[in-house]
mmCIF file of C-alpha atoms in Angstrom:
data_model
loop_
_atom_site.group_PDB
_atom_site.id
_atom_site.type_symbol
_atom_site.label_atom_id
_atom_site.label_comp_id
_atom_site.label_asym_id
_atom_site.label_seq_id
_atom_site.Cartn_x
_atom_site.Cartn_y
_atom_site.Cartn_z
ATOM 1 C CA MET A 1 31.574 -109.953 192.110
ATOM 2 C CA LYS A 2 33.506 -106.945 190.795
ATOM 3 C CA THR A 3 36.897 -106.019 192.259
ATOM 4 C CA PRO A 4 37.026 -102.222 192.909
ATOM 5 C CA SER A 5 38.633 -100.597 189.857
ATOM 6 C CA SER A 6 41.297 -98.733 191.846
ATOM 7 C CA LEU A 7 42.307 -102.066 193.430
ATOM 8 C CA GLU A 8 42.453 -103.681 189.976
ATOM 9 C CA ASP A 9 44.608 -100.769 188.746
ATOM 10 C CA LEU A 10 46.956 -101.199 191.702
ATOM 11 C CA ILE A 11 47.319 -104.952 191.071
ATOM 12 C CA ALA A 12 48.055 -104.268 187.383
ATOM 13 C CA ALA A 13 50.555 -101.508 188.256
ATOM 14 C CA LEU A 14 52.452 -103.759 190.697
ATOM 15 C CA ARG A 15 53.156 -106.097 187.758
ATOM 16 C CA CYS A 16 55.797 -103.609 186.537
ATOM 17 C CA LEU A 17 58.064 -104.841 189.361
ATOM 18 C CA PRO A 18 60.499 -107.525 188.195
ATOM 19 C CA GLY A 19 59.581 -111.048 189.302
ATOM 20 C CA VAL A 20 56.049 -110.081 190.326
ATOM 21 C CA GLY A 21 53.297 -112.128 188.648
ATOM 22 C CA PRO A 22 49.505 -111.836 188.986
ATOM 23 C CA LYS A 23 49.296 -113.817 192.275
ATOM 24 C CA SER A 24 52.128 -111.905 194.010
ATOM 25 C CA ALA A 25 50.713 -108.587 192.799
ATOM 26 C CA GLN A 26 47.335 -109.477 194.306
ATOM 27 C CA ARG A 27 48.943 -110.519 197.583
ATOM 28 C CA MET A 28 50.994 -107.297 197.710
ATOM 29 C CA ALA A 29 47.935 -105.110 197.023
ATOM 30 C CA TYR A 30 45.873 -106.863 199.720
ATOM 31 C CA HIS A 31 48.736 -106.574 202.185
ATOM 32 C CA LEU A 32 49.252 -102.855 201.555
ATOM 33 C CA LEU A 33 45.555 -101.965 201.753
ATOM 34 C CA GLN A 34 44.846 -104.217 204.729
ATOM 35 C CA ARG A 35 47.934 -103.798 206.887
ATOM 36 C CA ASP A 36 50.230 -101.030 205.675
ATOM 37 C CA ARG A 37 48.514 -98.012 204.125
ATOM 38 C CA THR A 38 51.207 -95.722 205.568
ATOM 39 C CA GLY A 39 53.868 -97.825 203.846
ATOM 40 C CA ALA A 40 51.905 -97.660 200.589
ATOM 41 C CA MET A 41 51.712 -93.857 200.678
ATOM 42 C CA HIS A 42 55.393 -93.667 201.551
ATOM 43 C CA LEU A 43 56.207 -95.955 198.607
ATOM 44 C CA ALA A 44 54.097 -93.794 196.263
ATOM 45 C CA HIS A 45 56.031 -90.670 197.304
ATOM 46 C CA ALA A 46 59.436 -92.408 197.166
ATOM 47 C CA LEU A 47 58.684 -93.631 193.623
ATOM 48 C CA GLY A 48 57.667 -90.176 192.437
ATOM 49 C CA HIS A 49 60.644 -88.514 194.081
ATOM 50 C CA ALA A 50 63.183 -91.040 192.748
ATOM 51 C CA VAL A 51 61.825 -90.906 189.179
ATOM 52 C CA GLU A 52 62.064 -87.122 189.295
ATOM 53 C CA SER A 53 65.504 -86.741 190.828
ATOM 54 C CA VAL A 54 67.605 -89.805 189.923
ATOM 55 C CA LYS A 55 69.554 -89.354 186.678
ATOM 56 C CA HIS A 56 72.750 -90.895 185.338
ATOM 57 C CA CYS A 57 76.223 -89.518 186.067
ATOM 58 C CA SER A 58 77.600 -88.138 182.806
ATOM 59 C CA LYS A 59 80.993 -89.715 183.482
ATOM 60 C CA CYS A 60 80.395 -93.173 185.031
ATOM 61 C CA ASN A 61 76.737 -93.675 184.014
ATOM 62 C CA ASN A 62 75.831 -94.726 187.588
ATOM 63 C CA PHE A 63 72.627 -93.448 189.194
ATOM 64 C CA SER A 64 73.185 -89.950 190.539
ATOM 65 C CA GLU A 65 71.188 -86.898 191.576
ATOM 66 C CA GLN A 66 73.910 -84.600 190.242
ATOM 67 C CA ASP A 67 75.263 -84.353 186.691
ATOM 68 C CA ILE A 68 78.581 -85.743 187.956
ATOM 69 C CA CYS A 69 78.343 -88.181 190.878
ATOM 70 C CA SER A 70 80.237 -87.813 194.152
ATOM 71 C CA MET A 71 82.634 -90.602 193.198
ATOM 72 C CA CYS A 72 83.624 -89.169 189.795
ATOM 73 C CA SER A 73 84.132 -85.711 191.289
ATOM 74 C CA SER A 74 86.111 -87.031 194.288
ATOM 75 C CA ALA A 75 89.801 -86.080 194.508
ATOM 76 C CA GLN A 76 90.441 -89.310 196.447
ATOM 77 C CA ARG A 77 89.970 -91.560 193.412
ATOM 78 C CA GLU A 78 92.842 -92.408 191.079
ATOM 79 C CA GLY A 79 92.363 -91.842 187.350
ATOM 80 C CA ASP A 80 94.781 -94.495 186.086
ATOM 81 C CA LEU A 81 92.276 -97.372 186.049
ATOM 82 C CA LEU A 82 88.714 -97.652 184.753
ATOM 83 C CA CYS A 83 86.645 -100.590 185.990
ATOM 84 C CA VAL A 84 83.590 -101.631 183.942
ATOM 85 C CA VAL A 85 80.750 -103.299 185.888
ATOM 86 C CA GLU A 86 77.256 -104.359 184.856
ATOM 87 C CA MET A 87 75.132 -102.870 187.644
ATOM 88 C CA PRO A 88 75.424 -100.414 190.573
ATOM 89 C CA ALA A 89 75.207 -103.393 192.960
ATOM 90 C CA ASP A 90 78.453 -104.730 191.446
ATOM 91 C CA LEU A 91 80.129 -101.375 192.049
ATOM 92 C CA LEU A 92 79.028 -101.514 195.710
ATOM 93 C CA MET A 93 80.554 -105.012 196.046
ATOM 94 C CA MET A 94 83.836 -103.759 194.531
ATOM 95 C CA GLU A 95 83.886 -100.892 197.020
ATOM 96 C CA GLN A 96 83.135 -103.231 199.930
ATOM 97 C CA ALA A 97 86.118 -105.375 198.876
ATOM 98 C CA GLN A 98 88.302 -102.255 199.415
ATOM 99 C CA CYS A 99 90.722 -103.417 196.711
ATOM 100 C CA TYR A 100 90.257 -100.642 194.162
ATOM 101 C CA ARG A 101 90.743 -96.876 194.174
ATOM 102 C CA GLY A 102 90.241 -96.128 190.465
ATOM 103 C CA MET A 103 87.256 -94.917 188.459
ATOM 104 C CA TYR A 104 84.188 -96.897 187.369
ATOM 105 C CA PHE A 105 81.892 -97.195 184.398
ATOM 106 C CA VAL A 106 78.477 -98.779 184.981
ATOM 107 C CA LEU A 107 76.956 -100.412 181.872
ATOM 108 C CA MET A 108 73.477 -100.658 183.491
ATOM 109 C CA GLY A 109 73.027 -104.011 181.797
ATOM 110 C CA ARG A 110 74.815 -106.601 179.695
ATOM 111 C CA LEU A 111 74.597 -107.888 176.160
ATOM 112 C CA SER A 112 71.551 -110.135 176.228
ATOM 113 C CA PRO A 113 69.944 -110.646 172.818
ATOM 114 C CA LEU A 114 67.108 -112.733 174.322
ATOM 115 C CA ASP A 115 66.026 -109.731 176.428
ATOM 116 C CA GLY A 116 66.428 -107.401 173.456
ATOM 117 C CA VAL A 117 69.647 -105.830 174.778
ATOM 118 C CA GLY A 118 72.188 -105.523 171.979
ATOM 119 C CA ALA A 119 75.306 -103.357 171.678
ATOM 120 C CA ARG A 120 73.145 -100.354 170.751
ATOM 121 C CA GLU A 121 71.216 -100.529 174.028
ATOM 122 C CA LEU A 122 74.410 -100.176 176.096
ATOM 123 C CA PRO A 123 76.268 -96.819 176.433
ATOM 124 C CA LEU A 124 79.364 -98.112 174.642
ATOM 125 C CA GLU A 125 80.265 -94.862 172.849
ATOM 126 C CA ARG A 126 80.363 -93.083 176.198
ATOM 127 C CA LEU A 127 82.540 -95.878 177.640
ATOM 128 C CA VAL A 128 85.075 -95.558 174.781
ATOM 129 C CA LYS A 129 85.053 -91.764 175.120
ATOM 130 C CA ARG A 130 85.616 -92.006 178.884
ATOM 131 C CA ALA A 131 88.483 -94.520 178.477
ATOM 132 C CA GLN A 132 90.135 -92.278 175.866
ATOM 133 C CA GLU A 133 89.679 -89.254 178.140
ATOM 134 C CA LEU A 134 91.393 -91.018 181.074
ATOM 135 C CA GLU A 135 94.049 -92.661 178.829
ATOM 136 C CA CYS A 136 94.152 -95.622 181.196
ATOM 137 C CA GLU A 137 93.816 -99.402 181.470
ATOM 138 C CA VAL A 138 90.243 -100.712 181.449
ATOM 139 C CA ILE A 139 89.416 -103.589 183.840
ATOM 140 C CA LEU A 140 86.416 -105.640 182.701
ATOM 141 C CA ALA A 141 84.507 -106.766 185.808
ATOM 142 C CA THR A 142 81.300 -108.048 184.237
ATOM 143 C CA ASN A 143 79.871 -111.272 185.687
ATOM 144 C CA PHE A 144 81.221 -114.701 184.780
ATOM 145 C CA THR A 145 77.851 -115.702 183.359
ATOM 146 C CA VAL A 146 77.374 -116.490 179.669
ATOM 147 C CA GLU A 147 76.029 -112.985 179.066
ATOM 148 C CA GLY A 148 78.685 -111.271 181.201
ATOM 149 C CA GLU A 149 81.432 -113.181 179.393
ATOM 150 C CA ALA A 150 80.004 -112.277 175.990
ATOM 151 C CA THR A 151 79.844 -108.625 177.056
ATOM 152 C CA ALA A 152 83.478 -108.719 178.246
ATOM 153 C CA HIS A 153 84.574 -110.280 174.952
ATOM 154 C CA TYR A 154 82.710 -107.633 172.944
ATOM 155 C CA LEU A 155 84.129 -104.777 175.035
ATOM 156 C CA ALA A 156 87.678 -106.171 174.829
ATOM 157 C CA THR A 157 87.486 -106.213 171.009
ATOM 158 C CA LEU A 158 85.944 -102.742 170.886
ATOM 159 C CA LEU A 159 88.434 -101.116 173.276
ATOM 160 C CA SER A 160 91.555 -102.877 171.931
ATOM 161 C CA ALA A 161 90.701 -101.561 168.450
ATOM 162 C CA GLN A 162 91.092 -98.054 169.926
ATOM 163 C CA GLY A 163 94.525 -98.951 171.289
ATOM 164 C CA ILE A 164 93.257 -99.110 174.872
ATOM 165 C CA LYS A 165 94.830 -101.628 177.285
ATOM 166 C CA VAL A 166 92.156 -104.062 178.531
ATOM 167 C CA SER A 167 92.207 -106.633 181.340
ATOM 168 C CA ARG A 168 89.701 -109.054 182.893
ATOM 169 C CA ILE A 169 89.323 -109.833 186.608
ATOM 170 C CA ALA A 170 90.612 -113.317 187.484
ATOM 171 C CA ARG A 171 88.605 -116.517 187.539
ATOM 172 C CA GLY A 172 89.346 -119.410 189.922
ATOM 173 C CA LEU A 173 88.538 -120.897 193.296
ATOM 174 C CA PRO A 174 87.059 -118.449 195.835
ATOM 175 C CA VAL A 175 89.227 -117.457 198.800
ATOM 176 C CA GLY A 176 88.692 -120.109 201.491
ATOM 177 C CA GLY A 177 87.305 -122.461 198.814
ATOM 178 C CA GLU A 178 87.865 -126.222 198.986
ATOM 179 C CA LEU A 179 88.371 -128.400 195.899
ATOM 180 C CA GLU A 180 85.890 -130.904 197.290
ATOM 181 C CA HIS A 181 83.038 -128.408 197.218
ATOM 182 C CA VAL A 182 83.758 -126.333 194.145
ATOM 183 C CA ASP A 183 81.921 -126.992 190.858
ATOM 184 C CA SER A 184 83.880 -128.752 188.139
ATOM 185 C CA GLY A 185 83.655 -125.834 185.678
ATOM 186 C CA THR A 186 85.371 -123.496 188.136
ATOM 187 C CA LEU A 187 87.987 -126.116 188.999
ATOM 188 C CA ALA A 188 88.737 -126.764 185.308
ATOM 189 C CA GLN A 189 89.156 -123.013 184.695
ATOM 190 C CA ALA A 190 91.392 -122.721 187.765
ATOM 191 C CA VAL A 191 93.657 -125.452 186.390
ATOM 192 C CA PHE A 192 93.600 -123.957 182.897
ATOM 193 C CA GLU A 193 94.442 -120.464 184.149
ATOM 194 C CA ARG A 194 97.044 -121.618 186.716
ATOM 195 C CA ARG A 195 99.850 -119.186 187.590
ATOM 196 C CA GLU A 196 103.503 -120.039 187.750
ATOM 197 C CA ILE A 197 105.034 -119.636 191.204
ATOM 198 C CA ALA A 198 108.289 -117.742 191.160
ATOM 199 C CA VAL A 199 110.362 -118.806 194.176
ATOM 200 C CA MET B 1 80.568 -94.161 196.943
ATOM 201 C CA LYS B 2 77.244 -92.757 198.152
ATOM 202 C CA THR B 3 73.962 -94.068 196.757
ATOM 203 C CA PRO B 4 71.694 -91.102 195.882
ATOM 204 C CA SER B 5 69.392 -90.494 198.859
ATOM 205 C CA SER B 6 66.174 -90.632 196.827
ATOM 206 C CA LEU B 7 67.280 -94.035 195.503
ATOM 207 C CA GLU B 8 68.023 -95.191 199.060
ATOM 208 C CA ASP B 9 64.574 -93.981 200.150
ATOM 209 C CA LEU B 10 62.948 -95.900 197.295
ATOM 210 C CA ILE B 11 64.801 -99.113 198.182
ATOM 211 C CA ALA B 12 63.730 -98.734 201.833
ATOM 212 C CA ALA B 13 60.121 -97.993 200.836
ATOM 213 C CA LEU B 14 59.911 -101.088 198.603
ATOM 214 C CA ARG B 15 60.623 -103.210 201.711
ATOM 215 C CA CYS B 16 57.010 -102.633 202.816
ATOM 216 C CA LEU B 17 55.926 -105.140 200.134
ATOM 217 C CA PRO B 18 55.467 -108.657 201.528
ATOM 218 C CA GLY B 19 58.276 -111.060 200.647
ATOM 219 C CA VAL B 20 60.631 -108.294 199.503
ATOM 220 C CA GLY B 21 64.033 -108.247 201.224
ATOM 221 C CA PRO B 22 66.960 -105.827 200.777
ATOM 222 C CA LYS B 23 68.351 -107.534 197.633
ATOM 223 C CA SER B 24 64.972 -107.748 195.847
ATOM 224 C CA ALA B 25 64.168 -104.153 196.790
ATOM 225 C CA GLN B 26 67.464 -103.004 195.272
ATOM 226 C CA ARG B 27 66.835 -105.022 192.096
ATOM 227 C CA MET B 28 63.302 -103.601 191.811
ATOM 228 C CA ALA B 29 64.512 -100.011 192.266
ATOM 229 C CA TYR B 30 67.267 -100.422 189.653
ATOM 230 C CA HIS B 31 64.817 -102.027 187.226
ATOM 231 C CA LEU B 32 62.233 -99.257 187.625
ATOM 232 C CA LEU B 33 64.743 -96.406 187.280
ATOM 233 C CA GLN B 34 66.663 -98.027 184.446
ATOM 234 C CA ARG B 35 63.948 -99.616 182.333
ATOM 235 C CA ASP B 36 60.470 -98.607 183.415
ATOM 236 C CA ARG B 37 60.102 -95.051 184.716
ATOM 237 C CA THR B 38 56.622 -94.839 183.173
ATOM 238 C CA GLY B 39 55.616 -97.966 185.096
ATOM 239 C CA ALA B 40 57.056 -96.482 188.294
ATOM 240 C CA MET B 41 55.024 -93.282 187.948
ATOM 241 C CA HIS B 42 51.925 -95.318 187.128
ATOM 242 C CA LEU B 43 52.510 -97.447 190.242
ATOM 243 C CA ALA B 44 52.935 -94.311 192.386
ATOM 244 C CA HIS B 45 49.577 -92.951 191.178
ATOM 245 C CA ALA B 46 47.802 -96.322 191.510
ATOM 246 C CA LEU B 47 49.053 -96.642 195.111
ATOM 247 C CA GLY B 48 47.856 -93.164 196.040
ATOM 248 C CA HIS B 49 44.497 -93.628 194.348
ATOM 249 C CA ALA B 50 43.874 -97.073 195.899
ATOM 250 C CA VAL B 51 44.821 -95.949 199.425
ATOM 251 C CA GLU B 52 42.437 -93.000 199.063
ATOM 252 C CA SER B 53 39.459 -94.779 197.552
ATOM 253 C CA VAL B 54 39.471 -98.423 198.700
ATOM 254 C CA LYS B 55 37.513 -98.974 201.931
ATOM 255 C CA HIS B 56 35.764 -101.993 203.406
ATOM 256 C CA CYS B 57 32.162 -102.918 202.592
ATOM 257 C CA SER B 58 30.120 -102.371 205.759
ATOM 258 C CA LYS B 59 28.276 -105.661 205.207
ATOM 259 C CA CYS B 60 30.786 -108.232 203.921
ATOM 260 C CA ASN B 61 34.051 -106.484 204.939
ATOM 261 C CA ASN B 62 35.516 -107.038 201.446
ATOM 262 C CA PHE B 63 37.458 -104.237 199.739
ATOM 263 C CA SER B 64 35.040 -101.781 198.145
ATOM 264 C CA GLU B 65 34.946 -98.219 196.890
ATOM 265 C CA GLN B 66 31.338 -97.838 198.076
ATOM 266 C CA ASP B 67 29.984 -98.180 201.602
ATOM 267 C CA ILE B 68 28.106 -101.303 200.466
ATOM 268 C CA CYS B 69 29.810 -103.333 197.715
ATOM 269 C CA SER B 70 28.155 -104.323 194.434
ATOM 270 C CA MET B 71 27.774 -107.926 195.595
ATOM 271 C CA CYS B 72 26.026 -107.114 198.897
ATOM 272 C CA SER B 73 23.673 -104.674 197.156
ATOM 273 C CA SER B 74 22.911 -107.068 194.277
ATOM 274 C CA ALA B 75 19.356 -108.418 193.982
ATOM 275 C CA GLN B 76 20.764 -111.540 192.286
ATOM 276 C CA ARG B 77 22.332 -112.931 195.462
ATOM 277 C CA GLU B 78 20.381 -115.119 197.899
ATOM 278 C CA GLY B 79 20.304 -114.141 201.553
ATOM 279 C CA ASP B 80 19.790 -117.629 203.032
ATOM 280 C CA LEU B 81 23.486 -118.535 203.263
ATOM 281 C CA LEU B 82 26.522 -116.628 204.559
ATOM 282 C CA CYS B 83 29.948 -117.924 203.525
ATOM 283 C CA VAL B 84 32.962 -116.890 205.645
ATOM 284 C CA VAL B 85 36.312 -116.753 203.809
ATOM 285 C CA GLU B 86 39.749 -115.546 204.893
ATOM 286 C CA MET B 87 40.730 -113.293 201.984
ATOM 287 C CA PRO B 88 39.199 -111.628 198.890
ATOM 288 C CA ALA B 89 41.165 -114.103 196.714
ATOM 289 C CA ASP B 90 39.216 -116.960 198.342
ATOM 290 C CA LEU B 91 35.948 -115.221 197.510
ATOM 291 C CA LEU B 92 37.060 -114.942 193.866
ATOM 292 C CA MET B 93 37.839 -118.670 193.788
ATOM 293 C CA MET B 94 34.375 -119.448 195.218
ATOM 294 C CA GLU B 95 32.775 -117.289 192.519
ATOM 295 C CA GLN B 96 34.830 -118.973 189.789
ATOM 296 C CA ALA B 97 33.570 -122.360 191.010
ATOM 297 C CA GLN B 98 30.023 -121.089 190.272
ATOM 298 C CA CYS B 99 28.587 -123.242 193.050
ATOM 299 C CA TYR B 100 27.304 -120.568 195.386
ATOM 300 C CA ARG B 101 24.763 -117.758 195.103
ATOM 301 C CA GLY B 102 24.620 -116.634 198.743
ATOM 302 C CA MET B 103 26.293 -113.805 200.657
ATOM 303 C CA TYR B 104 29.899 -113.590 201.871
ATOM 304 C CA PHE B 105 31.838 -112.327 204.851
ATOM 305 C CA VAL B 106 35.571 -111.697 204.359
ATOM 306 C CA LEU B 107 37.632 -111.966 207.569
ATOM 307 C CA MET B 108 40.688 -110.278 205.976
ATOM 308 C CA GLY B 109 42.901 -112.653 207.891
ATOM 309 C CA ARG B 110 42.839 -115.674 210.181
ATOM 310 C CA LEU B 111 43.621 -116.377 213.808
ATOM 311 C CA SER B 112 47.398 -116.478 213.896
ATOM 312 C CA PRO B 113 48.884 -115.767 217.336
ATOM 313 C CA LEU B 114 52.444 -115.955 215.969
ATOM 314 C CA ASP B 115 51.719 -113.002 213.650
ATOM 315 C CA GLY B 116 49.930 -111.129 216.454
ATOM 316 C CA VAL B 117 46.448 -111.767 215.019
ATOM 317 C CA GLY B 118 44.084 -112.794 217.800
ATOM 318 C CA ALA B 119 40.272 -112.793 217.959
ATOM 319 C CA ARG B 120 40.281 -109.032 218.653
ATOM 320 C CA GLU B 121 42.096 -108.276 215.387
ATOM 321 C CA LEU B 122 39.356 -109.941 213.313
ATOM 322 C CA PRO B 123 35.941 -108.263 212.749
ATOM 323 C CA LEU B 124 34.065 -110.998 214.639
ATOM 324 C CA GLU B 125 31.393 -108.756 216.190
ATOM 325 C CA ARG B 126 30.423 -107.577 212.729
ATOM 326 C CA LEU B 127 30.291 -111.187 211.499
ATOM 327 C CA VAL B 128 27.933 -112.199 214.329
ATOM 328 C CA LYS B 129 25.773 -109.115 213.714
ATOM 329 C CA ARG B 130 25.612 -109.864 209.981
ATOM 330 C CA ALA B 131 24.669 -113.545 210.588
ATOM 331 C CA GLN B 132 21.908 -112.498 213.041
ATOM 332 C CA GLU B 133 20.648 -109.906 210.556
ATOM 333 C CA LEU B 134 20.384 -112.508 207.769
ATOM 334 C CA GLU B 135 19.046 -115.232 210.121
ATOM 335 C CA CYS B 136 20.756 -117.865 207.993
ATOM 336 C CA GLU B 137 23.196 -120.779 207.981
ATOM 337 C CA VAL B 138 26.890 -119.790 208.095
ATOM 338 C CA ILE B 139 29.297 -121.825 205.917
ATOM 339 C CA LEU B 140 32.892 -121.706 207.173
ATOM 340 C CA ALA B 141 35.206 -121.729 204.148
ATOM 341 C CA THR B 142 38.516 -120.840 205.807
ATOM 342 C CA ASN B 143 41.578 -122.750 204.564
ATOM 343 C CA PHE B 144 42.387 -126.272 205.739
ATOM 344 C CA THR B 145 45.667 -125.086 207.217
ATOM 345 C CA VAL B 146 46.368 -125.216 210.952
ATOM 346 C CA GLU B 147 45.445 -121.538 211.289
ATOM 347 C CA GLY B 148 42.380 -121.788 209.055
ATOM 348 C CA GLU B 149 41.124 -124.808 211.006
ATOM 349 C CA ALA B 150 41.666 -123.038 214.341
ATOM 350 C CA THR B 151 39.754 -120.029 213.007
ATOM 351 C CA ALA B 152 36.874 -122.266 211.844
ATOM 352 C CA HIS B 153 36.734 -123.958 215.256
ATOM 353 C CA TYR B 154 36.683 -120.603 217.049
ATOM 354 C CA LEU B 155 33.966 -119.210 214.760
ATOM 355 C CA ALA B 156 31.847 -122.368 215.100
ATOM 356 C CA THR B 157 31.887 -122.046 218.888
ATOM 357 C CA LEU B 158 31.158 -118.314 218.763
ATOM 358 C CA LEU B 159 28.276 -118.549 216.261
ATOM 359 C CA SER B 160 26.669 -121.700 217.751
ATOM 360 C CA ALA B 161 26.508 -119.926 221.109
ATOM 361 C CA GLN B 162 24.221 -117.375 219.403
ATOM 362 C CA GLY B 163 21.960 -120.149 218.114
ATOM 363 C CA ILE B 164 23.234 -119.787 214.544
ATOM 364 C CA LYS B 165 23.469 -122.911 212.335
ATOM 365 C CA VAL B 166 27.097 -123.441 211.263
ATOM 366 C CA SER B 167 28.645 -125.758 208.653
ATOM 367 C CA ARG B 168 32.142 -126.386 207.252
ATOM 368 C CA ILE B 169 33.032 -127.059 203.609
ATOM 369 C CA ALA B 170 33.995 -130.710 202.999
ATOM 370 C CA ARG B 171 37.465 -132.160 203.149
ATOM 371 C CA GLY B 172 38.599 -135.109 201.020
ATOM 372 C CA LEU B 173 40.217 -136.083 197.749
ATOM 373 C CA PRO B 174 40.161 -133.407 195.039
ATOM 374 C CA VAL B 175 37.935 -134.001 192.014
ATOM 375 C CA GLY B 176 39.974 -136.061 189.528
ATOM 376 C CA GLY B 177 42.349 -137.013 192.365
ATOM 377 C CA GLU B 178 44.006 -140.433 192.479
ATOM 378 C CA LEU B 179 44.690 -142.318 195.712
ATOM 379 C CA GLU B 180 48.219 -143.034 194.507
ATOM 380 C CA HIS B 181 49.152 -139.371 194.381
ATOM 381 C CA VAL B 182 47.262 -137.870 197.303
ATOM 382 C CA ASP B 183 49.030 -137.147 200.609
ATOM 383 C CA SER B 184 48.301 -139.541 203.462
ATOM 384 C CA GLY B 185 46.729 -136.869 205.696
ATOM 385 C CA THR B 186 44.093 -136.083 203.073
ATOM 386 C CA LEU B 187 43.459 -139.784 202.426
ATOM 387 C CA ALA B 188 43.071 -140.490 206.164
ATOM 388 C CA GLN B 189 40.576 -137.629 206.487
ATOM 389 C CA ALA B 190 38.685 -138.844 203.409
ATOM 390 C CA VAL B 191 38.315 -142.293 204.998
ATOM 391 C CA PHE B 192 37.378 -140.810 208.375
ATOM 392 C CA GLU B 193 34.736 -138.512 206.868
ATOM 393 C CA ARG B 194 33.346 -141.102 204.419
ATOM 394 C CA ARG B 195 29.691 -140.772 203.377
ATOM 395 C CA GLU B 196 27.160 -143.539 203.259
ATOM 396 C CA ILE B 197 25.821 -144.290 199.779
ATOM 397 C CA ALA B 198 22.058 -144.579 199.711
ATOM 398 C CA VAL B 199 21.085 -146.829 196.772
#
């Protein structure tokens, strides 16, 4: 039995999605063709439109339809802090926390030699240029994973060499966290990085 | 911060894929725009092409680009057996087992009241018509899940009422299976459906 070639093409094309293997791709293709052809056409158009119109902001490197994104051109944001995050999702979380009114720089990745992402694959020159332009403190808010930590370390060295003040967001127990339920690595770090209480 | 609208549209459109929630959709959109724009455009075209050209075979109901698929029009297949499966993937598995040379009928689903799939949502009239046309035995090869079993029971009643001979593929221990590692439901069924050995 031969699978129709356009169906085979669709299954192969769905493999470009992250985390989608041959079985999931087949299931997705069957689902779309059997139950949601409208959704499939809508997805096709959304893909085409996004690829055409989404670029990177020339200042913060985040996804943007304009050359400079709405956040970088906003008069509401303060230019005395520059926060470096890995992905746009991290920026959204920062904004939801409502704790920060400064500027951002989105790396769109992290140092990850195993995935072929070295220092050259990240827009580090543009980050240094932006930090020099703002003449401000840079807050490193990459993840506390092995790769995020390595990226933070690399950036700290790079930026300090240019005489730029660099800081790292704090590590420790989460707000509302209980010692009984926290992992031992986090607890050890929280003890190690304890803060003196000034009464 | 505002996410670009075409990016928002893409994230929403990706939700039509089965098993994709808001977080996965966001990750997929970022991945495509950041690392695989060629793949995204290819996917858009494959979706459009598949939706346009993939129809259902008028005989076996499987996906096909022609009115009658290559399998139903093949002279190599025998017309004395009709095997009913739930999905095209099941048909592929049957073919890989190389144990069957008859015709197929693909339900493209199963009775599943919880998902809103009742007898009316399945192409049962066409199945009955096809079985009468072939004047042959129908083998029910739906899954041995609760829904697959219910579907087999319903089809057996429906087809028997038309005087059509109906059979069900066998249940039991898998080939190479060990009693120690098989689940008790399967073992109980294997004992219950034991076959006499004629020496």
